Amino acid sequence: MEERKISRAVIGRLPRYYRYLGDLMDAGVERISSNDLSKKMNVTASQIRQDLNNFGGFGQQGYGYNVKYLYTEIGKILGLDRSHNFIIIGAGNLGQALANYASFEKSGFLLKGIFDVNPRMEGVSIRGIPVRMMDDLKKFLQENRIEIAALTIPRSKAKEVAEMLVENGIKAIWNFAHTDLNLPKDVIVESVHLSDSLMQLSYNVSSQKAKKEK
Amino acid sequence: MEERKISRAVIGRLPRYYRYLGDLMDAGVERISSNDLSKKMNVTASQIRQDLNNFGGFGQQGYGYNVKYLYTEIGKILGLDRSHNFIIIGAGNLGQALANYASFEKSGFLLKGIFDVNPRMEGVSIRGIPVRMMDDLKKFLQENRIEIAALTIPRSKAKEVAEMLVENGIKAIWNFAHTDLNLPKDVIVESVHLSDSLMQLSYNVSSQKAKKEK
């Protein structure tokens, strides 16, 4: 594929395209026009055409997009055409929730280990994966090729654990701890800050209320 | 406060300001310059000044920002100066994880009920809140003032449940189901799509790998 600088905004929208195209595929749809896709996704058709043109476009004027082809190509761009080994640090409710998402595995994210500090969790299995103790993490990382670590631990421990992970070769962290991680530039951090999301919701609720009261 | 149109991007950054200012307060810091805040937050000082100017600015040239004042004012903008009653639909791992976040309560989000379809969950208490059956939801909504519903249920059920919530007066949905909800315009939906976030991570991992292989 031709190399181009793709904007963060476009990349941010790709998973959503991927999701809708997957649904269309499941529904047996083979082709879709940018207009029809636009109605489904609630974005303009011109936005869709622009976004997909970033990758050389996949459509033919008047024929619409080949759903399966587009799905596969976006999957490749997102790196879903190969598998990614990942571990979860923190076997609390959130860690267990992530471990139980079967859909991650379908997208190539293979859960290889779950770690916790709580001795009561030792040996408990989640989807066939035993929870291991944090003391075993370093050795585990040396013996297994792990790419991604999901951090579902309290913020007070996050910095220390993240640094230890990086020292042991982890290059990507999916961070659920409610803090930002300052790690070397070549480490990829994707944070999910649930409180921030809840505050956005609260802002929107409040500003809508203010509108109505006028 | 003077009314202005504040861009979505600025609003999106407010929770992060709020978090950093809260940490500074906890650390006993009373004043901070935009330069110092900029170093901590890893954004430019001019971005900080611009963002905070949207709200009339809170700083005095040369004196820096009053941390507590700024924290309180941003809290008001985010609607955190009053409480928000919320319920959780879906008492699986993710629902339980949300129910267990004590920090939500500190920000004024008061959990009033948890609902599930699984009879084995009936009466199980999470942080003192008993899990109720979905059959009781309608009545519960009629008898309680609930503002926000968190949806931690499978995507196959999300649409139907969301519509029922809206029919019964819910005006804001925090959606964790892996699907978009098409609801009336006055219903606020804030979605957390975990798979989308994981795919962003995977994209970044893949594009970094591609860079290194050159």
Coordinates of C-alpha atoms in Angstrom, one line a residue, chain B:
Chain B
M1 CA -21.1 32.9 33.9
E2 CA -21.0 34.4 30.5
E3 CA -22.3 32.1 27.8
R4 CA -20.2 31.1 24.9
K5 CA -20.0 28.3 22.5
I6 CA -17.3 26.1 23.7
S7 CA -15.8 23.6 21.3
R8 CA -16.1 19.9 21.8
A9 CA -12.4 19.6 21.8
V10 CA -12.1 21.9 24.8
I11 CA -14.8 20.2 26.7
G12 CA -13.1 16.9 25.9
R13 CA -10.0 18.2 27.7
L14 CA -11.7 19.5 30.8
P15 CA -11.9 16.2 32.7
R16 CA -8.2 15.9 32.4
Y17 CA -7.6 19.4 33.8
Y18 CA -10.0 18.5 36.6
R19 CA -8.0 15.4 37.3
Y20 CA -4.6 17.1 37.4
L21 CA -6.0 20.0 39.5
G22 CA -7.4 17.5 42.0
D23 CA -4.1 15.8 42.3
L24 CA -2.4 19.2 42.9
M25 CA -4.9 20.0 45.6
D26 CA -4.3 16.7 47.2
A27 CA -0.6 17.5 47.2
G28 CA -1.3 20.8 48.9
V29 CA -0.4 23.0 45.9
E30 CA -2.2 26.3 46.1
R31 CA -1.1 28.1 42.9
I32 CA 0.4 26.9 39.6
S33 CA 1.5 28.8 36.5
S34 CA 0.4 27.7 33.1
N35 CA 4.0 26.8 32.4
D36 CA 4.3 24.4 35.3
L37 CA 0.9 22.9 34.6
S38 CA 1.9 22.5 31.0
K39 CA 5.0 20.5 32.0
K40 CA 2.9 18.2 34.2
M41 CA 0.2 17.7 31.6
N42 CA 2.5 17.5 28.6
V43 CA 0.6 20.1 26.6
T44 CA 1.7 23.6 25.7
A45 CA 1.2 26.5 28.1
S46 CA -0.5 28.4 25.3
Q47 CA -3.0 25.6 24.9
I48 CA -3.8 25.7 28.6
R49 CA -4.2 29.5 28.5
Q50 CA -6.4 29.3 25.5
D51 CA -8.6 26.5 26.9
L52 CA -9.1 28.2 30.2
N53 CA -9.8 31.5 28.6
N54 CA -13.0 29.9 27.2
F55 CA -14.4 30.3 30.7
G56 CA -13.2 33.8 31.2
G57 CA -9.8 32.6 32.3
F58 CA -9.1 32.1 36.0
G59 CA -5.5 33.2 36.2
Q60 CA -3.8 36.5 36.8
Q61 CA -0.8 37.3 34.7
G62 CA 2.3 36.5 36.7
Y63 CA 0.5 35.0 39.6
G64 CA -0.6 31.7 38.1
Y65 CA -3.8 29.9 38.7
N66 CA -5.5 29.4 42.0
V67 CA -5.7 25.6 42.0
K68 CA -8.7 25.2 44.3
Y69 CA -10.7 27.9 42.5
L70 CA -10.0 26.5 39.1
Y71 CA -10.8 23.0 40.2
T72 CA -14.1 24.2 41.6
E73 CA -15.0 26.2 38.6
I74 CA -14.2 23.4 36.1
G75 CA -16.2 21.1 38.4
K76 CA -19.2 23.4 38.0
I77 CA -18.8 23.5 34.2
L78 CA -18.7 19.7 34.2
G79 CA -21.9 19.6 36.3
L80 CA -20.1 18.1 39.2
D81 CA -21.4 20.7 41.7
R82 CA -24.6 18.7 42.0
S83 CA -25.3 15.0 42.4
H84 CA -26.5 12.7 39.6
N85 CA -28.5 9.6 40.3
F86 CA -27.6 6.7 38.1
I87 CA -28.3 3.0 37.6
I88 CA -26.4 0.2 36.0
I89 CA -28.1 -2.2 33.6
G90 CA -26.2 -5.4 33.5
A91 CA -24.5 -6.8 36.7
G92 CA -21.8 -8.8 34.9
N93 CA -18.1 -8.1 35.5
L94 CA -18.2 -4.7 33.8
G95 CA -21.3 -3.6 35.6
Q96 CA -19.8 -4.7 38.9
A97 CA -16.6 -2.9 38.1
L98 CA -18.5 0.3 37.6
A99 CA -20.6 -0.3 40.7
N100 CA -17.4 -0.6 42.7
Y101 CA -15.7 2.6 41.6
A102 CA -15.9 4.6 44.8
S103 CA -14.5 7.6 43.0
F104 CA -17.7 8.1 41.0
E105 CA -19.5 8.8 44.2
K106 CA -17.0 11.3 45.3
S107 CA -17.7 13.2 42.0
G108 CA -21.4 13.2 42.8
F109 CA -22.6 10.2 40.8
L110 CA -24.8 8.2 43.1
L111 CA -25.5 4.6 42.3
K112 CA -29.2 4.0 43.0
G113 CA -29.8 0.6 41.4
I114 CA -28.3 -2.3 39.5
F115 CA -30.5 -4.5 37.2
D116 CA -29.9 -7.8 35.6
V117 CA -31.9 -10.6 33.9
N118 CA -30.0 -13.4 35.6
P119 CA -32.2 -14.7 38.5
R120 CA -29.0 -16.0 40.2
M121 CA -28.0 -12.3 40.7
E122 CA -31.2 -11.4 42.4
G123 CA -30.6 -9.9 45.8
V124 CA -26.8 -10.1 45.5
S125 CA -25.5 -6.8 46.9
I126 CA -22.8 -4.7 45.4
R127 CA -21.5 -2.0 47.7
G128 CA -24.8 -2.2 49.6
I129 CA -27.0 -2.0 46.5
P130 CA -29.1 -5.1 45.8
V131 CA -29.2 -6.4 42.2
R132 CA -32.8 -6.1 41.0
M133 CA -34.5 -8.0 38.2
M134 CA -35.2 -6.2 34.9
D135 CA -38.9 -6.8 35.4
D136 CA -38.8 -4.3 38.2
L137 CA -37.0 -1.6 36.2
K138 CA -40.0 0.3 34.9
K139 CA -41.6 0.6 38.3
F140 CA -38.3 1.6 39.8
L141 CA -37.9 4.4 37.3
Q142 CA -41.3 5.7 38.0
E143 CA -40.6 5.8 41.7
N144 CA -37.1 7.2 41.6
R145 CA -35.5 10.2 40.0
I146 CA -32.8 8.6 37.9
E147 CA -30.8 10.7 35.4
I148 CA -28.2 8.4 34.0
A149 CA -28.2 4.7 33.0
A150 CA -25.0 2.8 32.4
L151 CA -25.6 0.0 29.9
T152 CA -23.3 -2.9 30.4
I153 CA -25.2 -5.5 28.5
P154 CA -24.6 -7.4 25.3
R155 CA -25.1 -5.5 22.1
S156 CA -28.0 -7.8 21.1
K157 CA -30.1 -6.4 23.9
A158 CA -28.8 -2.8 24.0
K159 CA -31.2 -1.2 21.5
E160 CA -34.4 -2.6 23.1
V161 CA -33.3 -1.8 26.6
A162 CA -32.1 1.7 25.7
E163 CA -35.5 2.5 24.1
M164 CA -37.3 1.2 27.2
L165 CA -35.2 3.4 29.4
V166 CA -35.9 6.5 27.3
E167 CA -39.6 5.7 27.3
N168 CA -39.4 5.8 31.1
G169 CA -37.7 9.1 31.4
I170 CA -34.0 8.4 31.2
K171 CA -32.2 11.3 29.5
A172 CA -28.6 10.1 29.4
I173 CA -27.1 6.8 28.6
W174 CA -23.5 5.7 29.3
N175 CA -23.2 3.0 26.7
F176 CA -20.7 0.2 27.0
A177 CA -22.6 -2.2 24.6
H178 CA -20.6 -2.6 21.4
T179 CA -23.1 -0.8 19.2
D180 CA -24.2 2.7 18.5
L181 CA -27.6 3.7 19.8
N182 CA -30.0 5.7 17.7
L183 CA -32.1 7.5 20.2
P184 CA -34.1 10.7 20.1
K185 CA -31.9 13.8 19.8
D186 CA -32.5 15.0 23.3
V187 CA -31.2 11.8 24.8
I188 CA -27.5 12.1 25.6
V189 CA -25.4 9.1 24.7
E190 CA -21.8 8.7 25.7
S191 CA -20.3 5.5 24.4
V192 CA -17.2 3.6 25.6
H193 CA -16.4 1.2 22.9
L194 CA -13.6 -0.9 24.3
S195 CA -12.9 -2.8 21.1
D196 CA -12.5 0.4 19.2
S197 CA -9.9 1.5 21.8
L198 CA -8.1 -1.8 21.5
M199 CA -8.0 -1.5 17.7
Q200 CA -6.5 2.0 18.0
L201 CA -3.8 0.5 20.1
S202 CA -3.3 -2.3 17.6
Y203 CA -3.1 0.3 14.7
N204 CA -0.4 2.2 16.6
V205 CA 1.6 -1.0 17.4
S206 CA 1.4 -2.0 13.7
S207 CA 2.4 1.3 12.3
Q208 CA 5.3 1.6 14.7
K209 CA 6.5 -1.8 13.7
A210 CA 6.3 -0.9 10.0
K211 CA 8.4 2.2 10.8
K212 CA 11.1 0.1 12.5
E213 CA 11.3 -2.4 9.7
K214 CA 12.3 0.2 7.2

